[in-house]
Coordinates of C-alpha atoms in Angstrom, one line a residue:
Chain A
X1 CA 99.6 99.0 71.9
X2 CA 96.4 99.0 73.8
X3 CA 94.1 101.2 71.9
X4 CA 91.2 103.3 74.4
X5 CA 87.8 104.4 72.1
X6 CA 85.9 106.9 74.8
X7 CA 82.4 107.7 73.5
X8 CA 80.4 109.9 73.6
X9 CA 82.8 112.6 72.4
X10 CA 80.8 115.5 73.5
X11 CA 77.3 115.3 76.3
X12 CA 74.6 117.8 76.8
X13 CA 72.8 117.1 80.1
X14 CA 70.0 118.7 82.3
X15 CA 71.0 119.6 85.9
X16 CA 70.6 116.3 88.1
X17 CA 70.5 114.0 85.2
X18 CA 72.1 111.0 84.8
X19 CA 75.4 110.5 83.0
X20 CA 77.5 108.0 81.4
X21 CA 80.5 108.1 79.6
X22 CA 82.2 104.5 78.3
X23 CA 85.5 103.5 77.5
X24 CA 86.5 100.4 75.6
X25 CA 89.4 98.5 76.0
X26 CA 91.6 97.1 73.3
X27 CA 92.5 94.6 74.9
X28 CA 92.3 93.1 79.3
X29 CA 93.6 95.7 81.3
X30 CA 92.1 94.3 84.2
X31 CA 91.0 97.1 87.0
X32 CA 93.6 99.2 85.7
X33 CA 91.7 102.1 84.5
X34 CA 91.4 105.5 86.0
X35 CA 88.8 108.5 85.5
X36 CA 90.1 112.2 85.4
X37 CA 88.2 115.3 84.9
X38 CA 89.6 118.3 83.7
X39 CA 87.8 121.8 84.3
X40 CA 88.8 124.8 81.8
X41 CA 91.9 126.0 82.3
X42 CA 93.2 123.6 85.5
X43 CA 95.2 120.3 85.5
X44 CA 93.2 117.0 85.3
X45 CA 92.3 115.3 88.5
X46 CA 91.7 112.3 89.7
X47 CA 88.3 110.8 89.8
X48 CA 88.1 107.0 89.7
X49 CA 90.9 104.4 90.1
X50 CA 90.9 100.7 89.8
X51 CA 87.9 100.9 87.9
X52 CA 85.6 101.4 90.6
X53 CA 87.5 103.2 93.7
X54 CA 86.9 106.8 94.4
X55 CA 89.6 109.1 94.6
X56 CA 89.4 111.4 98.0
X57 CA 87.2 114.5 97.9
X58 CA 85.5 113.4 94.5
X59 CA 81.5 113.3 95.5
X60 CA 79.7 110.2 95.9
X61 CA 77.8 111.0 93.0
X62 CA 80.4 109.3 90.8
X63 CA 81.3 106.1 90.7
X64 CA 83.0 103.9 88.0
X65 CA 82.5 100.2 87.1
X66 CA 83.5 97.4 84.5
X67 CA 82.2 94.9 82.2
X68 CA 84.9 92.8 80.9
X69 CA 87.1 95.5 79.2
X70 CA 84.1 97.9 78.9
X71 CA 84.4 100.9 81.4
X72 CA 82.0 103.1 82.3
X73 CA 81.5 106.7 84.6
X74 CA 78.4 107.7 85.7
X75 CA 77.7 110.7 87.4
X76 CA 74.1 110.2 89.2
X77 CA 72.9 113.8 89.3
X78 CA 74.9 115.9 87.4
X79 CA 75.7 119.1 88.7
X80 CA 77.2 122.5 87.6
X81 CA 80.6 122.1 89.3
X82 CA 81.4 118.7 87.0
X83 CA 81.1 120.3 83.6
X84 CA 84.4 119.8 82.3
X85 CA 86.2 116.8 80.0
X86 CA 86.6 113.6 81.5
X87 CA 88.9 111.0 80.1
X88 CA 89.9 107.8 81.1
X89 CA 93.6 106.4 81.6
X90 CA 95.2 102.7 81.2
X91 CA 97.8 102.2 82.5
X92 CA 98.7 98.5 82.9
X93 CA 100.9 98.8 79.7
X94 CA 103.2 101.1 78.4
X95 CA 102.6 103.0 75.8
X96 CA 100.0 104.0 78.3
X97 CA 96.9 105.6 76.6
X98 CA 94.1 108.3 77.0
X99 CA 90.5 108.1 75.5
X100 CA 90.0 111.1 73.3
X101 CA 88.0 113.1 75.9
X102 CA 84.4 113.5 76.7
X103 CA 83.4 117.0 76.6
X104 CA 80.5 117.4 79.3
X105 CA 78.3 120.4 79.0
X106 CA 74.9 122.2 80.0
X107 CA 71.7 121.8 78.5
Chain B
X1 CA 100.6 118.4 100.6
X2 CA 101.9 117.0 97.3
X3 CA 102.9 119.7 94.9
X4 CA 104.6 119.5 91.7
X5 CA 105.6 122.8 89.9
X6 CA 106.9 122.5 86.5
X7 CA 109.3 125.0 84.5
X8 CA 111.7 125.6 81.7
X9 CA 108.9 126.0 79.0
X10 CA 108.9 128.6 76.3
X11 CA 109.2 129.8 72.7
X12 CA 111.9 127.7 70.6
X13 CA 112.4 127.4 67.0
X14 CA 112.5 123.9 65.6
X15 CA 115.2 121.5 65.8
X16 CA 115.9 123.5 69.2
X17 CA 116.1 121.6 72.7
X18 CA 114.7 122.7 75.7
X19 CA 114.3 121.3 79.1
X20 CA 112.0 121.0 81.1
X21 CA 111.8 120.4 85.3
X22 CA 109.2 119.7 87.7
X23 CA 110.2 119.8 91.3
X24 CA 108.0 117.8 93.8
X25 CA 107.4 118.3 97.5
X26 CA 105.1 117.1 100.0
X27 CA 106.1 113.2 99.7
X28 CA 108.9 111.0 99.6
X29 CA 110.0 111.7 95.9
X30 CA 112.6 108.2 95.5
X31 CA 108.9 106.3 96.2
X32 CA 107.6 106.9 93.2
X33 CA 107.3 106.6 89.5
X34 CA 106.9 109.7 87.5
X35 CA 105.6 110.8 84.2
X36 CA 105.4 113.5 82.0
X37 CA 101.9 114.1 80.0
X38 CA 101.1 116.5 77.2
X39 CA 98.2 117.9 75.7
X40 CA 98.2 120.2 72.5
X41 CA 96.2 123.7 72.4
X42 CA 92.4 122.8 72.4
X43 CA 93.1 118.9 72.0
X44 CA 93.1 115.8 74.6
X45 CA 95.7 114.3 76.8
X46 CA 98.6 112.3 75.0
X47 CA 100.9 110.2 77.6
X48 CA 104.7 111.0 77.1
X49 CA 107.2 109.6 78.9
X50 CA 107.6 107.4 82.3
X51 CA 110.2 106.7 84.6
X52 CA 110.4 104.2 87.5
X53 CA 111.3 105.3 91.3
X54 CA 115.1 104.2 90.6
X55 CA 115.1 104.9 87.3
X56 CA 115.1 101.6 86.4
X57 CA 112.1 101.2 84.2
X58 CA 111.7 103.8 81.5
X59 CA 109.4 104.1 78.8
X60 CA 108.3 106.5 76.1
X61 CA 105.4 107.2 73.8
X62 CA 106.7 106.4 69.9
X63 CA 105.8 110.0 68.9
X64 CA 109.1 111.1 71.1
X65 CA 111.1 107.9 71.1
X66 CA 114.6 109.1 70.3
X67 CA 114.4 113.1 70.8
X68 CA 113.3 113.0 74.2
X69 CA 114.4 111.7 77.5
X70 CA 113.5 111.3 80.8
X71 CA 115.3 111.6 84.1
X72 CA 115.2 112.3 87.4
X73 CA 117.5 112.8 90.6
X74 CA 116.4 112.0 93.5
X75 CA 118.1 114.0 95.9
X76 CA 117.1 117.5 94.3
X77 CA 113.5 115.7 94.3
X78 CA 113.4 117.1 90.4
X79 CA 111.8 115.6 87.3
X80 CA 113.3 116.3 84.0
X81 CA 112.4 116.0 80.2
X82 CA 115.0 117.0 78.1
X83 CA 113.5 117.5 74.5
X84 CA 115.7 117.3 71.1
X85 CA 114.6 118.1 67.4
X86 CA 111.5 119.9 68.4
X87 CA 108.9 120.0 66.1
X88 CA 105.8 122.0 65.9
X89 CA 103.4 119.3 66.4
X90 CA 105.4 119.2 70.0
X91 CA 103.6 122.1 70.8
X92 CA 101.6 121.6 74.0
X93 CA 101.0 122.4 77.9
X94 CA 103.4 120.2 79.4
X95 CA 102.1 118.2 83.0
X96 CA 104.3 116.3 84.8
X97 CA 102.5 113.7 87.0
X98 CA 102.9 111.1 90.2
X99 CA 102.0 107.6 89.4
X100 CA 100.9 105.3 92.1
X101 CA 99.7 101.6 91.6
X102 CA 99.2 102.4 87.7
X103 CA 97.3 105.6 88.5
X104 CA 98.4 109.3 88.1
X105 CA 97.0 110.7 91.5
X106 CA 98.7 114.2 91.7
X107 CA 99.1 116.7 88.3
X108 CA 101.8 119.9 88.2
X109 CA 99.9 122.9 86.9
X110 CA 101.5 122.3 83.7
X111 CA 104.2 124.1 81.4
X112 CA 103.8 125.6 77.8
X113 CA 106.2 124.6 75.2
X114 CA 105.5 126.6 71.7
X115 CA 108.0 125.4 68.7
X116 CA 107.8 128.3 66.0
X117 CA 110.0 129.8 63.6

């Protein structure tokens, strides 16, 4: 099974900073990787698919990329409508896996 | 618009079965694969089950492998997971979800399953 270690597991950040949240492969997935945030209380949605394509309506402040089966989010100045938990998705093989969560908050 | 509303949750004791539903509208249901997602009170998402357009493909997360299974008909345009031998540690909002290309794009609002005594 294709293991996904998410780090950091929880973020403090300052209003327009810059974030980054990383998820690590197990083993190649490829571009198969996808991004979801998940605000308190609401379903998770779709961010970042492919490792680096935008999903429609998310802000061009995100944006996703890859280095061989390291994947990264970065949010380029954070703002109060993205606190939430991100995770990322692989889904190139079933048992298809989560990272544990990244828990982004205020400072 | 794509929509996906779950149902059937609720209270059962364990060793119970329940069922639960998620009806899509807003796209052409037979196109696409389906899953169903879970995530426990306060914890992260854990990937449950997954089912082809046809229903050719199926394939299940080991922590359900045997008590639950997956299914859908495509003419109601209905999801189903139909859970056996419930246990308490399957206690968890429920999401049923569309998969396209090896992403989930759209979420249901999610269903509550409690297994208590």
């Amino acid at each position: 099974d294709i293991q996904m270690t998410q780090s950091p597991a929880s973020l403090s950040a300052s209003l327009e900073e810059i974030v980054t949240i990383t998820c690590q492969a197990s083993q190649d997935i490829g571009n198969w990787l996808s991004w979801y945030q998940q605000k308190p209380g609401k379903s998770p949605q779709l961010l970042i698919y492919g490792a680096t394509s935008l999903a429609d309506g998310v802000p061009s402040r995100f944006s996703g990329s890859r280095s061989g089966t390291q994947y990264s989010l970065k949010i380029s100045r954070l703002q109060v409508e993205d606190i939430g938990i991100y995770y990322c998705l692989q889904a190139y093989s079933a048992p298809y896996t989560f990272g544990a969560g990244t828990k982004l908050e205020l400072k | 618009e794509v929509q996906l509303v779950e149902s059937g949750g609720g209270l059962v004791q364990p060793g119970r079965s329940l069922k639960l539903s998620c009806v899509a509208s807003g796209f052409t249901f037979s196109n696409y694969g389906m899953n169903w997602i879970r995530q426990a009170p306060g914890k992260g998402l854990e990937w449950v089950a997954y089912i082809s357009s046809g229903s050719s493909y199926i394939y299940y997360a080991e922590t359900v492998k045997g008590r639950f299974t997956i299914s859908r008909d495509n003419a109601k345009n209905t999801l189903y997971l139909q859970m056996t031998s419930l246990r308490s540690e399957d206690t968890a909002l429920y999401y049923c979800a569309r998969r396209r290309e090896r992403v989930f794009d759209y979420w249901g609002q999610g269903v509550m399953v409690t297994v208590s005594s």
